[in-house]
GROMACS .gro file of C-alpha atoms in nm:
model
  328
    1MET     CA    1  17.297   9.350 -11.078
    2PRO     CA    2  17.663   9.209 -11.124
    3SER     CA    3  17.866   9.276 -10.763
    4THR     CA    4  18.200   9.326 -10.839
    5ALA     CA    5  18.546   9.356 -10.661
    6LEU     CA    6  18.744   9.624 -10.410
    7PRO     CA    7  19.081   9.736 -10.546
    8PRO     CA    8  19.301   9.657 -10.187
    9GLU     CA    9  19.518   9.934 -10.306
   10ALA     CA   10  19.170  10.163 -10.319
   11HIS     CA   11  19.276  10.537 -10.138
   12PHE     CA   12  18.907  10.659  -9.935
   13TYR     CA   13  18.801  11.009  -9.917
   14ILE     CA   14  18.577  11.088  -9.602
   15VAL     CA   15  18.399  11.330  -9.513
   16LEU     CA   16  18.201  11.341  -9.195
   17ASN     CA   17  17.948  11.610  -9.086
   18ALA     CA   18  18.053  11.673  -8.783
   19GLY     CA   19  17.690  11.874  -8.698
   20SER     CA   20  17.665  11.636  -8.405
   21GLY     CA   21  17.889  11.790  -8.192
   22HIS     CA   22  18.175  11.806  -8.117
   23SER     CA   23  18.269  11.547  -7.897
   24GLU     CA   24  18.135  11.272  -8.100
   25THR     CA   25  18.333  11.423  -8.387
   26GLU     CA   26  18.613  11.351  -8.285
   27GLU     CA   27  18.497  11.005  -8.131
   28ARG     CA   28  18.394  10.957  -8.446
   29ILE     CA   29  18.727  11.096  -8.638
   30SER     CA   30  18.941  10.888  -8.378
   31THR     CA   31  18.744  10.558  -8.471
   32ILE     CA   32  18.799  10.584  -8.836
   33ARG     CA   33  19.144  10.674  -8.841
   34GLU     CA   34  19.216  10.332  -8.524
   35VAL     CA   35  19.015  10.085  -8.801
   36MET     CA   36  19.166  10.269  -9.095
   37ASP     CA   37  19.555  10.215  -8.966
   38LYS     CA   38  19.498   9.901  -8.836
   39SER     CA   39  19.385   9.749  -9.152
   40GLY     CA   40  19.631   9.947  -9.297
   41ARG     CA   41  19.442  10.166  -9.578
   42VAL     CA   42  19.513  10.519  -9.632
   43CYS     CA   43  19.219  10.733  -9.529
   44HIS     CA   44  19.167  11.106  -9.650
   45LEU     CA   45  18.955  11.232  -9.379
   46GLU     CA   46  18.736  11.561  -9.423
   47VAL     CA   47  18.536  11.695  -9.139
   48VAL     CA   48  18.289  11.992  -9.224
   49GLY     CA   49  18.204  12.236  -8.939
   50ASN     CA   50  17.976  12.457  -9.184
   51PRO     CA   51  17.663  12.271  -9.352
   52GLU     CA   52  17.657  12.540  -9.632
   53ARG     CA   53  18.027  12.427  -9.738
   54LEU     CA   54  17.918  12.026  -9.786
   55GLU     CA   55  17.858  11.969 -10.113
   56ASP     CA   56  18.168  12.197 -10.239
   57ILE     CA   57  18.410  11.989 -10.029
   58ALA     CA   58  18.202  11.641 -10.140
   59ARG     CA   59  18.293  11.797 -10.512
   60GLU     CA   60  18.669  11.831 -10.441
   61MET     CA   61  18.724  11.497 -10.260
   62ALA     CA   62  18.508  11.330 -10.537
   63GLY     CA   63  18.722  11.471 -10.808
   64LYS     CA   64  19.056  11.363 -10.542
   65ALA     CA   65  18.891  11.017 -10.571
   66LEU     CA   66  18.802  10.932 -10.932
   67ALA     CA   67  19.166  11.094 -10.979
   68SER     CA   68  19.381  10.828 -10.805
   69GLY     CA   69  19.065  10.531 -10.844
   70GLY     CA   70  19.017  10.599 -10.530
   71VAL     CA   71  18.641  10.575 -10.268
   72LEU     CA   72  18.392  10.848 -10.170
   73VAL     CA   73  18.302  10.804  -9.866
   74ALA     CA   74  18.012  10.961  -9.724
   75ALA     CA   75  17.979  10.948  -9.321
   76GLY     CA   76  17.673  11.141  -9.149
   77GLY     CA   77  17.236  11.068  -9.187
   78ASP     CA   78  17.059  11.045  -9.456
   79GLY     CA   79  17.116  11.408  -9.563
   80THR     CA   80  17.483  11.414  -9.585
   81ILE     CA   81  17.439  11.049  -9.756
   82ASN     CA   82  17.221  11.257 -10.002
   83THR     CA   83  17.457  11.514 -10.121
   84VAL     CA   84  17.823  11.319 -10.140
   85ALA     CA   85  17.609  11.040 -10.297
   86HIS     CA   86  17.549  11.328 -10.581
   87GLN     CA   87  17.873  11.384 -10.648
   88ALA     CA   88  17.971  11.062 -10.632
   89VAL     CA   89  17.678  11.053 -10.921
   90LEU     CA   90  17.912  11.315 -11.141
   91ALA     CA   91  18.196  11.231 -11.080
   92GLY     CA   92  18.134  10.859 -11.213
   93CYS     CA   93  18.399  10.727 -10.847
   94LEU     CA   94  18.286  10.463 -10.608
   95PHE     CA   95  18.074  10.566 -10.337
   96GLY     CA   96  18.066  10.402  -9.954
   97VAL     CA   97  17.818  10.490  -9.660
   98LEU     CA   98  17.928  10.532  -9.288
   99PRO     CA   99  17.567  10.579  -9.173
  100GLN     CA  100  17.511  10.765  -8.887
  101GLY     CA  101  17.181  10.907  -8.917
  102THR     CA  102  16.880  10.845  -8.669
  103PHE     CA  103  16.762  10.679  -8.950
  104ASN     CA  104  16.920  10.546  -9.162
  105TYR     CA  105  16.784  10.405  -9.450
  106PHE     CA  106  16.996  10.387  -9.698
  107GLY     CA  107  17.269  10.181  -9.493
  108ARG     CA  108  17.024   9.925  -9.363
  109THR     CA  109  16.848   9.901  -9.705
  110HIS     CA  110  17.224   9.723  -9.753
  111GLY     CA  111  17.314   9.564  -9.506
  112ILE     CA  112  17.586   9.817  -9.364
  113PRO     CA  113  17.669   9.817  -8.981
  114GLU     CA  114  17.490  10.118  -8.753
  115ASP     CA  115  17.800  10.105  -8.568
  116LEU     CA  116  18.093  10.322  -8.687
  117ALA     CA  117  18.437  10.131  -8.639
  118GLU     CA  118  18.181   9.741  -8.792
  119ALA     CA  119  18.073  10.026  -9.092
  120VAL     CA  120  18.472  10.085  -9.137
  121TYR     CA  121  18.587   9.727  -9.121
  122ALA     CA  122  18.273   9.611  -9.344
  123MET     CA  123  18.360   9.876  -9.579
  124LEU     CA  124  18.769   9.758  -9.653
  125ARG     CA  125  18.575   9.383  -9.716
  126ALA     CA  126  18.339   9.561  -9.951
  127GLU     CA  127  18.188   9.463 -10.316
  128VAL     CA  128  18.121   9.677 -10.553
  129ARG     CA  129  17.736   9.709 -10.653
  130PRO     CA  130  17.532   9.880 -10.847
  131VAL     CA  131  17.275  10.082 -10.736
  132GLN     CA  132  16.949  10.268 -10.850
  133ILE     CA  133  16.886  10.640 -10.765
  134GLY     CA  134  16.611  10.869 -10.818
  135MET     CA  135  16.572  11.222 -10.921
  136LEU     CA  136  16.370  11.499 -10.894
  137ASN     CA  137  16.464  11.748 -11.163
  138ASN     CA  138  16.809  11.775 -11.127
  139LYS     CA  139  16.858  11.627 -10.765
  140ILE     CA  140  16.887  11.301 -10.703
  141PHE     CA  141  16.776  11.120 -10.418
  142LEU     CA  142  16.829  10.772 -10.179
  143VAL     CA  143  16.546  10.721 -10.012
  144ASN     CA  144  16.247  10.982 -10.081
  145ALA     CA  145  16.156  11.303 -10.205
  146SER     CA  146  15.817  11.442 -10.201
  147VAL     CA  147  15.548  11.800 -10.192
  148GLY     CA  148  15.324  11.886 -10.001
  149LEU     CA  149  15.286  11.841  -9.619
  150TYR     CA  150  15.566  11.622  -9.565
  151PRO     CA  151  15.850  11.906  -9.703
  152ALA     CA  152  15.656  12.107  -9.349
  153LEU     CA  153  15.681  11.772  -9.129
  154LEU     CA  154  16.070  11.705  -9.218
  155GLU     CA  155  16.134  12.082  -9.080
  156GLU     CA  156  15.921  12.099  -8.773
  157ARG     CA  157  16.108  11.783  -8.743
  158GLU     CA  158  16.404  11.958  -8.688
  159HIS     CA  159  16.306  12.177  -8.501
  160ASP     CA  160  16.190  11.944  -8.187
  161LYS     CA  161  16.535  11.769  -8.234
  162ARG     CA  162  16.725  12.051  -8.137
  163GLU     CA  163  16.519  12.125  -7.914
  164TYR     CA  164  16.445  11.782  -7.704
  165GLY     CA  165  16.679  11.534  -7.898
  166ARG     CA  166  16.727  11.388  -8.199
  167SER     CA  167  16.536  11.049  -8.125
  168ARG     CA  168  16.237  10.835  -8.323
  169LEU     CA  169  16.016  10.900  -8.002
  170VAL     CA  170  16.060  11.270  -8.096
  171ALA     CA  171  15.989  11.237  -8.466
  172PHE     CA  172  15.676  11.048  -8.413
  173LEU     CA  173  15.536  11.318  -8.180
  174SER     CA  174  15.613  11.548  -8.370
  175ALA     CA  175  15.449  11.422  -8.709
  176ILE     CA  176  15.116  11.408  -8.451
  177LYS     CA  177  15.186  11.733  -8.380
  178MET     CA  178  15.190  11.863  -8.780
  179ALA     CA  179  14.902  11.664  -8.845
  180LEU     CA  180  14.630  11.772  -8.609
  181ARG     CA  181  14.748  12.151  -8.727
  182PRO     CA  182  14.558  12.313  -9.034
  183HIS     CA  183  14.701  12.196  -9.387
  184ARG     CA  184  14.611  12.260  -9.695
  185HIS     CA  185  14.540  12.019  -9.980
  186LEU     CA  186  14.739  12.087 -10.316
  187ARG     CA  187  14.595  12.043 -10.633
  188ILE     CA  188  14.815  11.844 -10.920
  189THR     CA  189  14.805  11.655 -11.253
  190LEU     CA  190  15.042  11.341 -11.284
  191GLU     CA  191  15.151  11.310 -11.630
  192LEU     CA  192  15.196  10.908 -11.632
  193ASP     CA  193  15.253  10.681 -11.912
  194GLY     CA  194  15.118  10.977 -12.183
  195LYS     CA  195  14.838  11.014 -11.983
  196GLU     CA  196  14.729  11.238 -11.714
  197LYS     CA  197  14.548  11.192 -11.358
  198ARG     CA  198  14.404  11.495 -11.153
  199LEU     CA  199  14.509  11.457 -10.753
  200ARG     CA  200  14.384  11.625 -10.442
  201THR     CA  201  14.646  11.558 -10.166
  202THR     CA  202  14.845  11.670  -9.870
  203THR     CA  203  15.167  11.555  -9.929
  204LEU     CA  204  15.262  11.348 -10.287
  205PHE     CA  205  15.582  11.082 -10.176
  206VAL     CA  206  15.797  10.919 -10.349
  207GLY     CA  207  16.031  10.584 -10.224
  208ASN     CA  208  16.327  10.481 -10.382
  209ASN     CA  209  16.350  10.240 -10.037
  210ARG     CA  210  16.244   9.901  -9.947
  211LEU     CA  211  16.275   9.924  -9.613
  212GLN     CA  212  16.057  10.221  -9.615
  213MET     CA  213  15.779  10.070  -9.818
  214GLU     CA  214  15.797   9.705  -9.572
  215GLN     CA  215  15.807   9.939  -9.282
  216VAL     CA  216  15.469  10.150  -9.304
  217GLY     CA  217  15.285   9.787  -9.427
  218MET     CA  218  15.352   9.847  -9.792
  219GLU     CA  219  15.489   9.521  -9.830
  220ASP     CA  220  15.358   9.447 -10.213
  221LEU     CA  221  15.527   9.770 -10.373
  222THR     CA  222  15.832   9.642 -10.225
  223GLU     CA  223  15.931   9.429 -10.530
  224ALA     CA  224  15.871   9.812 -10.782
  225VAL     CA  225  16.137   9.897 -10.564
  226GLN     CA  226  16.333   9.557 -10.644
  227GLU     CA  227  16.316   9.606 -11.037
  228GLY     CA  228  16.369   9.968 -11.111
  229GLN     CA  229  16.117  10.087 -11.003
  230LEU     CA  230  15.999  10.419 -10.847
  231VAL     CA  231  15.702  10.427 -10.579
  232ALA     CA  232  15.444  10.658 -10.562
  233LEU     CA  233  15.265  10.781 -10.216
  234ALA     CA  234  14.957  11.024 -10.170
  235PRO     CA  235  14.682  11.069  -9.890
  236LYS     CA  236  14.336  11.141 -10.055
  237PRO     CA  237  14.138  11.407  -9.944
  238MET     CA  238  14.114  11.372  -9.564
  239GLY     CA  239  14.042  11.620  -9.243
  240LYS     CA  240  14.291  11.622  -8.916
  241LEU     CA  241  14.192  11.302  -8.780
  242GLY     CA  242  14.167  11.133  -9.093
  243LEU     CA  243  14.596  11.280  -9.090
  244LEU     CA  244  14.636  11.145  -8.793
  245GLY     CA  245  14.482  10.803  -8.827
  246LEU     CA  246  14.684  10.763  -9.131
  247LEU     CA  247  14.998  10.849  -8.925
  248ILE     CA  248  14.911  10.591  -8.613
  249ARG     CA  249  14.898  10.329  -8.893
  250GLY     CA  250  15.217  10.424  -9.093
  251ALA     CA  251  15.367  10.351  -8.749
  252PHE     CA  252  15.237   9.982  -8.730
  253GLY     CA  253  15.290   9.923  -9.038
  254LYS     CA  254  14.919   9.910  -9.184
  255LEU     CA  255  14.933  10.229  -9.400
  256GLY     CA  256  14.833  10.000  -9.699
  257ALA     CA  257  14.521   9.820  -9.488
  258GLY     CA  258  14.310  10.102  -9.605
  259ASP     CA  259  14.196  10.265  -9.910
  260ASP     CA  260  14.260  10.644  -9.833
  261VAL     CA  261  14.624  10.611 -10.016
  262VAL     CA  262  14.707  10.640 -10.363
  263ALA     CA  263  14.950  10.389 -10.423
  264PHE     CA  264  15.117  10.288 -10.759
  265ALA     CA  265  15.499  10.247 -10.932
  266PHE     CA  266  15.656  10.429 -11.138
  267LYS     CA  267  16.007  10.461 -11.389
  268SER     CA  268  15.904  10.876 -11.467
  269MET     CA  269  15.652  11.083 -11.400
  270THR     CA  270  15.592  11.496 -11.412
  271VAL     CA  271  15.352  11.652 -11.175
  272ARG     CA  272  15.257  11.992 -11.288
  273THR     CA  273  14.998  12.257 -11.084
  274PRO     CA  274  14.761  12.493 -11.181
  275SER     CA  275  14.782  12.775 -11.337
  276PHE     CA  276  14.673  12.983 -11.006
  277TYR     CA  277  15.004  12.816 -10.821
  278GLY     CA  278  15.166  13.099 -11.078
  279ARG     CA  279  15.533  13.069 -11.033
  280LYS     CA  280  15.558  13.014 -10.687
  281ARG     CA  281  15.831  12.750 -10.620
  282LEU     CA  282  15.708  12.516 -10.405
  283LYS     CA  283  15.899  12.323 -10.080
  284VAL     CA  284  16.017  11.979 -10.170
  285ALA     CA  285  16.228  11.746  -9.983
  286ALA     CA  286  16.484  11.530 -10.085
  287ASP     CA  287  16.652  11.216  -9.853
  288GLY     CA  288  16.537  11.497  -9.518
  289GLU     CA  289  16.693  11.744  -9.690
  290VAL     CA  290  16.439  12.068  -9.732
  291SER     CA  291  16.444  12.326 -10.037
  292LYS     CA  292  16.242  12.492 -10.313
  293MET     CA  293  16.196  12.434 -10.649
  294ALA     CA  294  15.989  12.574 -10.911
  295THR     CA  295  15.681  12.328 -11.099
  296PRO     CA  296  15.676  12.135 -11.310
  297PHE     CA  297  15.868  11.826 -11.113
  298GLU     CA  298  15.943  11.508 -11.265
  299PHE     CA  299  16.089  11.229 -11.116
  300ARG     CA  300  16.269  10.961 -11.276
  301VAL     CA  301  16.489  10.653 -11.181
  302LEU     CA  302  16.808  10.573 -11.304
  303GLU     CA  303  16.928  10.254 -11.287
  304GLY     CA  304  17.244  10.107 -11.114
  305ARG     CA  305  17.397  10.524 -11.139
  306LEU     CA  306  17.551  10.507 -10.778
  307LYS     CA  307  17.848  10.249 -10.818
  308LEU     CA  308  17.809  10.140 -10.409
  309LEU     CA  309  18.043  10.041 -10.120
  310VAL     CA  310  17.840   9.733  -9.968
  311SER     CA  311  17.912   9.405  -9.744
  312SER     CA  312  18.059   9.070  -9.944
  313SER     CA  313  17.907   8.906  -9.643
  314GLY     CA  314  17.553   9.086  -9.539
  315ARG     CA  315  17.494   9.090  -9.978
  316GLY     CA  316  17.303   9.359  -9.883
  317LYS     CA  317  17.048   9.233  -9.686
  318PRO     CA  318  16.809   9.495  -9.489
  319ARG     CA  319  16.911   9.490  -9.109
  320PRO     CA  320  16.623   9.547  -8.875
  321VAL     CA  321  16.445   9.759  -8.737
  322GLU     CA  322  16.425   9.877  -8.423
  323GLY     CA  323  16.234  10.178  -8.221
  324THR     CA  324  15.934  10.243  -8.306
  325PHE     CA  325  15.737  10.488  -8.634
  326GLU     CA  326  16.006  10.682  -8.853
  327THR     CA  327  15.987  10.915  -9.151
  328ALA     CA  328  16.321  11.016  -9.325
   0.00000   0.00000   0.00000
């Protein structure tokens, strides 16, 4: 989609997640203010210490950004970016990203630097480009959404990160631990293009990020994401060792090498569960944030709904991947 220039007088309304600790937060505040001051740009910075306040603060800042013709900015990991982006979409204001998470799939896909000072400088020189978002019922996702084992894996990963630190190695080992635990298979019915397909799987994973698809070895589906579609992945029924092997293949970018994963692209899909599930709310994850949601689940893509600031020099080129296996 075509890009437009960022108004040079635009104010920046930055929502910073302070979840990493006091010293890191103070350093990030100092970095942001220093770059903004040197550049002569106006910055309104709101630090969120209580995660339960993130949505309300993002909504308030989105209203201010819209009223002034400014930019709402999320500084944090993919979960923080998701919450703030949701308010940007609802308000219809411009949106910027200062990636500060472990994986930063969204930022890297759009060529946004992971170094904070570089990211602020890049944002000030950015263009506005409409990008697509995914929807799971009434919740947006920028990178991925899932139901089944994957949300449980994310919860375990967050627990392990609090215990052992936030690193990609910890995430990988946490995933292995979950794969070796007992797990149930989810019975679902997919309604797609007027047809029904029954599926039994440990997890249904829906991706909206070409970089993540490339990394796990599903390169054949990256073009679908670039052309305005979402991508669904669902492992066929398998035991613990099979699931462990699947994780290892993903770690080495070989997930698409076997025939044990159902994969397809779509623009809209409804997911239903059998009647014996009753009205039970199931765990879902959107960009790493886990919650409970009642079925049916409707996944759909909305093209060009997020007005994202992208570096005019980077042109949205994905940044290289460093480290080992990643799940977000």
